[in-house]
Amino acid sequence: MPVRAGKHRALLAALSLRAGRVVSIGELVSFLWGGDPPARTRGTLQTYVMRLRHLLGDPSLIRTTSDGYRLVVPPEQVDVHRFTTTAGLARQAAQSGHLADAAELYAEALGLWRGPALSDVPSDALRDDEVPRLAERLLVVHEERNDVELALGNHERLVPVLRSLTADHPLRERFWAQLMVALYRGSRQAEALEAFRLVDRMLDEQLGIEPGAALRELHQAILVGDPSLAAPVEQAAPDVPDQLPPDVPGFVGRTELVDRISRLIAPDGQRTAVPIVALTGVPGVGKTALAVHVAHRLRQRFPDGRLYVDLRGYAPGPATPVVEVLTRFLRALGVPPEQIPVDPDEQSGLFRSLLAGRRMLLVLDNAAAPDQVRPLLPGAASCPVLVTSRDDLRGLIAVDGARRVGLDVFEPHESLALLQRSGQAAEELARRCGHLPLTLHVAAASVGGGSVARYLERLADRDPLDLAHAALTPGARRLFALLSVVPGPDFTTEAAANAADLPVPEAAVLLGQLTGARLVGSDGDRYAFHDELARFAAERAEAAGEDVGAARVRLLEFYVRAVDHCAELLYPDLMRLPAPAGRPVRLPGVGTAAQARAWLDAERANLAAAIRSAAERGPAALSWRLADGLRGYLWIGKHVTEWLSTAQYGLDAAHEQHDVAGEAAMHQNLGTLHWRLGDFDTSIAHYTRSVELHRMSGDLVSEAEVRGNLGVVRLESGDLASARNDLETCLALKREFGGPRSGETGVLTGLGVLAIETGELAEAVDLLGEALAISVDHGLRGSEITALTLLGVASQLMGEPQRALTHLSEALRLATEAGFREATARVLESTASVRLDLGEHAESLRLADRALAELREDGDQRITTNVLVVMASANRGLGSLRTADEQFQQALTKARRIGYLPGEARALVGLAVVRRLLGQLAEAKVLATQATDLTARLGLRITERSARTELAAVHRALGDDASAAAETDRAADLQEQIGHHSP
């Protein structure tokens, strides 16, 4: 029972804080009334104690002593004492070297805090006495826990925690030190240094002091790349995945089955085969509830995690594709999105490899056939699988050795336990429900706190589902019927409102009726159907003659318009299919880019299901419209497998419907995807087909846009001649169809980049100058910034650093004012490069640090690669060769992973220089030769000139003066051809 009166809460808090000890009358009076006690203090206090005893339900919990009162409860029942005890155990575990146990205990201790201490206790004296001590204890435990996590190598997942702690406690230097270490170990040296600058400035402004000695020493260690700061070699595994749904509250019955399944899932003794248990039974018999309950019961047996998926084998909408399941599992196991294979067989192989040596439990719910299960089976006997299905899964039993456990309806006593009733009427109700758990739950909700006998009278010869449905208001019945069209695993209030063409508040009220009747499940603000209830809803819709086709179209149109709305917030400049006129929809409450991304994250599975549903059942056009609208989001989130499947569904649908515009858009979609994957050949094939289709339909505007993308991909793939042809064709098309000159800026800057890479610097300046003039005339701030930045780069290469700095300074001002973080980073990187040429290594490093800070969240990886090259070059100039070597390696790895060939070439040259300076001449020669070959093949003449200069230096260091002279001559020829200034 809640303690509502403020004085009662203060009394309970005072006694709880000293649980098991006597709290004197004087202390209690002070805590309750401060310096102004009532006239009858002792009598009033006795009254409060009496009432509190009544509220607690056990008078013996508060004992009266000669001089006060004592709360008689074990300390572990009071959260503050549990916190202290658990934190102490964690500290002992850490000191004993049991770091994983310590981390778990610290997490358990911190999990007991649900807000500020004593926040709802109206006692100034008690808070003044206790809160500072408790708050300090909490901060110390946070610090100790952070040290353990760092020792385990969990620096990446600790960064957001430490950012929050430093924001909330900015004067706590130990938190700042831990944040700097975590960032440095995550190869985020620039951000670590920025953190120091921030706390340094804050301490100076607020307290007039500088950071303490420990923080200053750490800052110096990060600057020089002190090896002692490196992460531990034995790094901890990623977060333990736990995807299980919540256990069923008040789970009843099935005791014998629970024990039997537990023995089969986690048998005693050694086994080499994967234990597979197939839990089968009729719809509504409670297979999922039992599987989830067993999984929770066994969770301690599987410390490496629990994976769960609803395969939707019997759902009205499409089943969950295996590739999406494997992608979800691989992400949960810590695989970065960009490293997840697209091929299902490769995914399965990687999945099995990751499970080897782990103890994990897999719950595969609602499988319709063995083929849904087999790709998800691990190879390790330590990772058992629990499958639920309406089918007996004979193939899984015969081929894969699964053990089948049939699930029947409840025993009578179990039914009564679920109904929480007894007596003849309850027994009759259980019988009328067929002892089926699903029906029993619905009947129990209908009875509520009323009479079972009266409910049976109303029930007569009807099914409990029919009666529950009949008891709904007409509006709720209609909504229930129309929700049968939902294609995905769940839905929101807005989705329901659009399907039923209702105002959102009205839909929310009706959903409350449906959840109250247990006809729809809810989890916060999201709702879902049991498969059988979805079928029941479809039957009711047909019987009532509801226009489910129109509801389905309304729902799909809602998804399309909501995605378009999010696209306008996240990527407004990305070319998309034009939005056709349509009926108004009730959009979700999304007003910012962050909210748009959060909505898309939550709806990703529903949107993928909607695309499949529209492609298979129509309206087909909505499938490719949705896939086209999601393209930018899937790029940002690196959801590669979902991107591939949705684009392919859209392409197949458009091809079948002979919709040229839709087919062209989907080829463009797939071209962008494969560009992102670094599969340039496939990307070029899709882009080329998109160009052909646009040309066939006479859509010169779209053809020009795709030509521009095609040119960029060919540029990065090293096909410079074709890149030039595509970009020039794009420009010619734009001028042919007479569109606004503002549409030319992108292709002009693309041609400018090409000219810079090939060393045609005068042409680059002309192209970029034209792009700049158009941008200024049309107020295109983003294009203006890009043109100024590239003009700065060209000026630098032409040996005009001051002109370069003038361009870049203006670009930085514009980018900062506009809040364009990636553009700001690009300008800072280019400025750092100029400062590097001028020999200002420390300033160059400072600017590169700022650039990386701008790229902190989902920054462009090409820009990041370039920043790393500049940072490494600055550190090399400062004599920090080991740090430079590490950063060049990071840049090289990143460039190769994303297929960024110009970045790869620059990283190779830089790494060759460092290895030569470290005396590793053989390695330096290999690297410089690789760079020379790559740049010569691609026609990157400026970088080739640098590569040949370095190769000459390596030959000279090896004593091969003839080869050195030959490479020096070649480098000189290149410099003369392109007019490239050598810094």
mmCIF file with all atom_site columns, C-alpha atoms in Angstrom, residues 104 157 238-247 291-309 328-329 331-334 358-363:
data_model
loop_
_atom_site.group_PDB
_atom_site.id
_atom_site.type_symbol
_atom_site.label_atom_id
_atom_site.label_alt_id
_atom_site.label_comp_id
_atom_site.label_asym_id
_atom_site.label_entity_id
_atom_site.label_seq_id
_atom_site.pdbx_PDB_ins_code
_atom_site.Cartn_x
_atom_site.Cartn_y
_atom_site.Cartn_z
_atom_site.occupancy
_atom_site.B_iso_or_equiv
_atom_site.pdbx_formal_charge
_atom_site.auth_seq_id
_atom_site.auth_comp_id
_atom_site.auth_asym_id
_atom_site.auth_atom_id
_atom_site.pdbx_PDB_model_num
ATOM 1  C CA . GLU A 1 104 ? 27.798 -7.113  -12.697 1.00 0.00 ? 104 GLU A CA 1
ATOM 2  C CA . ARG A 1 157 ? 29.950 1.511   -24.372 1.00 0.00 ? 157 ARG A CA 1
ATOM 3  C CA . PRO A 1 238 ? 30.132 -6.823  -26.087 1.00 0.00 ? 238 PRO A CA 1
ATOM 4  C CA . ASP A 1 239 ? 27.006 -6.301  -24.038 1.00 0.00 ? 239 ASP A CA 1
ATOM 5  C CA . VAL A 1 240 ? 25.268 -9.582  -23.293 1.00 0.00 ? 240 VAL A CA 1
ATOM 6  C CA . PRO A 1 241 ? 22.208 -9.625  -25.548 1.00 0.00 ? 241 PRO A CA 1
ATOM 7  C CA . ASP A 1 242 ? 18.901 -10.352 -23.850 1.00 0.00 ? 242 ASP A CA 1
ATOM 8  C CA . GLN A 1 243 ? 16.063 -10.146 -26.361 1.00 0.00 ? 243 GLN A CA 1
ATOM 9  C CA . LEU A 1 244 ? 13.511 -12.136 -24.385 1.00 0.00 ? 244 LEU A CA 1
ATOM 10 C CA . PRO A 1 245 ? 10.081 -10.559 -24.014 1.00 0.00 ? 245 PRO A CA 1
ATOM 11 C CA . PRO A 1 246 ? 8.988  -10.021 -20.393 1.00 0.00 ? 246 PRO A CA 1
ATOM 12 C CA . ASP A 1 247 ? 7.948  -13.139 -18.551 1.00 0.00 ? 247 ASP A CA 1
ATOM 13 C CA . ALA A 1 291 ? 8.780  -20.859 -23.994 1.00 0.00 ? 291 ALA A CA 1
ATOM 14 C CA . VAL A 1 292 ? 9.475  -17.366 -22.657 1.00 0.00 ? 292 VAL A CA 1
ATOM 15 C CA . HIS A 1 293 ? 8.827  -18.504 -19.076 1.00 0.00 ? 293 HIS A CA 1
ATOM 16 C CA . VAL A 1 294 ? 11.271 -21.411 -19.403 1.00 0.00 ? 294 VAL A CA 1
ATOM 17 C CA . ALA A 1 295 ? 13.861 -19.124 -20.986 1.00 0.00 ? 295 ALA A CA 1
ATOM 18 C CA . HIS A 1 296 ? 13.619 -16.688 -18.083 1.00 0.00 ? 296 HIS A CA 1
ATOM 19 C CA . ARG A 1 297 ? 13.811 -19.545 -15.607 1.00 0.00 ? 297 ARG A CA 1
ATOM 20 C CA . LEU A 1 298 ? 17.056 -20.767 -17.229 1.00 0.00 ? 298 LEU A CA 1
ATOM 21 C CA . ARG A 1 299 ? 18.647 -17.370 -17.868 1.00 0.00 ? 299 ARG A CA 1
ATOM 22 C CA . GLN A 1 300 ? 21.424 -17.947 -15.315 1.00 0.00 ? 300 GLN A CA 1
ATOM 23 C CA . ARG A 1 301 ? 22.430 -21.107 -17.200 1.00 0.00 ? 301 ARG A CA 1
ATOM 24 C CA . PHE A 1 302 ? 23.198 -18.999 -20.293 1.00 0.00 ? 302 PHE A CA 1
ATOM 25 C CA . PRO A 1 303 ? 25.431 -16.120 -19.168 1.00 0.00 ? 303 PRO A CA 1
ATOM 26 C CA . ASP A 1 304 ? 26.401 -15.118 -22.718 1.00 0.00 ? 304 ASP A CA 1
ATOM 27 C CA . GLY A 1 305 ? 22.892 -14.063 -23.659 1.00 0.00 ? 305 GLY A CA 1
ATOM 28 C CA . ARG A 1 306 ? 19.402 -14.944 -24.811 1.00 0.00 ? 306 ARG A CA 1
ATOM 29 C CA . LEU A 1 307 ? 18.272 -14.368 -28.389 1.00 0.00 ? 307 LEU A CA 1
ATOM 30 C CA . TYR A 1 308 ? 14.588 -14.238 -29.336 1.00 0.00 ? 308 TYR A CA 1
ATOM 31 C CA . VAL A 1 309 ? 12.666 -13.714 -32.552 1.00 0.00 ? 309 VAL A CA 1
ATOM 32 C CA . ARG A 1 328 ? 19.225 -8.699  -35.944 1.00 0.00 ? 328 ARG A CA 1
ATOM 33 C CA . PHE A 1 329 ? 21.111 -11.497 -34.180 1.00 0.00 ? 329 PHE A CA 1
ATOM 34 C CA . ARG A 1 331 ? 23.968 -6.872  -34.486 1.00 0.00 ? 331 ARG A CA 1
ATOM 35 C CA . ALA A 1 332 ? 23.047 -8.110  -31.022 1.00 0.00 ? 332 ALA A CA 1
ATOM 36 C CA . LEU A 1 333 ? 26.299 -10.092 -30.978 1.00 0.00 ? 333 LEU A CA 1
ATOM 37 C CA . GLY A 1 334 ? 28.300 -6.932  -31.626 1.00 0.00 ? 334 GLY A CA 1
ATOM 38 C CA . ARG A 1 358 ? 29.456 -19.281 -25.916 1.00 0.00 ? 358 ARG A CA 1
ATOM 39 C CA . ARG A 1 359 ? 26.592 -20.374 -23.716 1.00 0.00 ? 359 ARG A CA 1
ATOM 40 C CA . MET A 1 360 ? 23.501 -18.817 -25.219 1.00 0.00 ? 360 MET A CA 1
ATOM 41 C CA . LEU A 1 361 ? 19.836 -19.732 -25.519 1.00 0.00 ? 361 LEU A CA 1
ATOM 42 C CA . LEU A 1 362 ? 17.852 -19.168 -28.716 1.00 0.00 ? 362 LEU A CA 1
ATOM 43 C CA . VAL A 1 363 ? 14.056 -18.918 -28.715 1.00 0.00 ? 363 VAL A CA 1
#
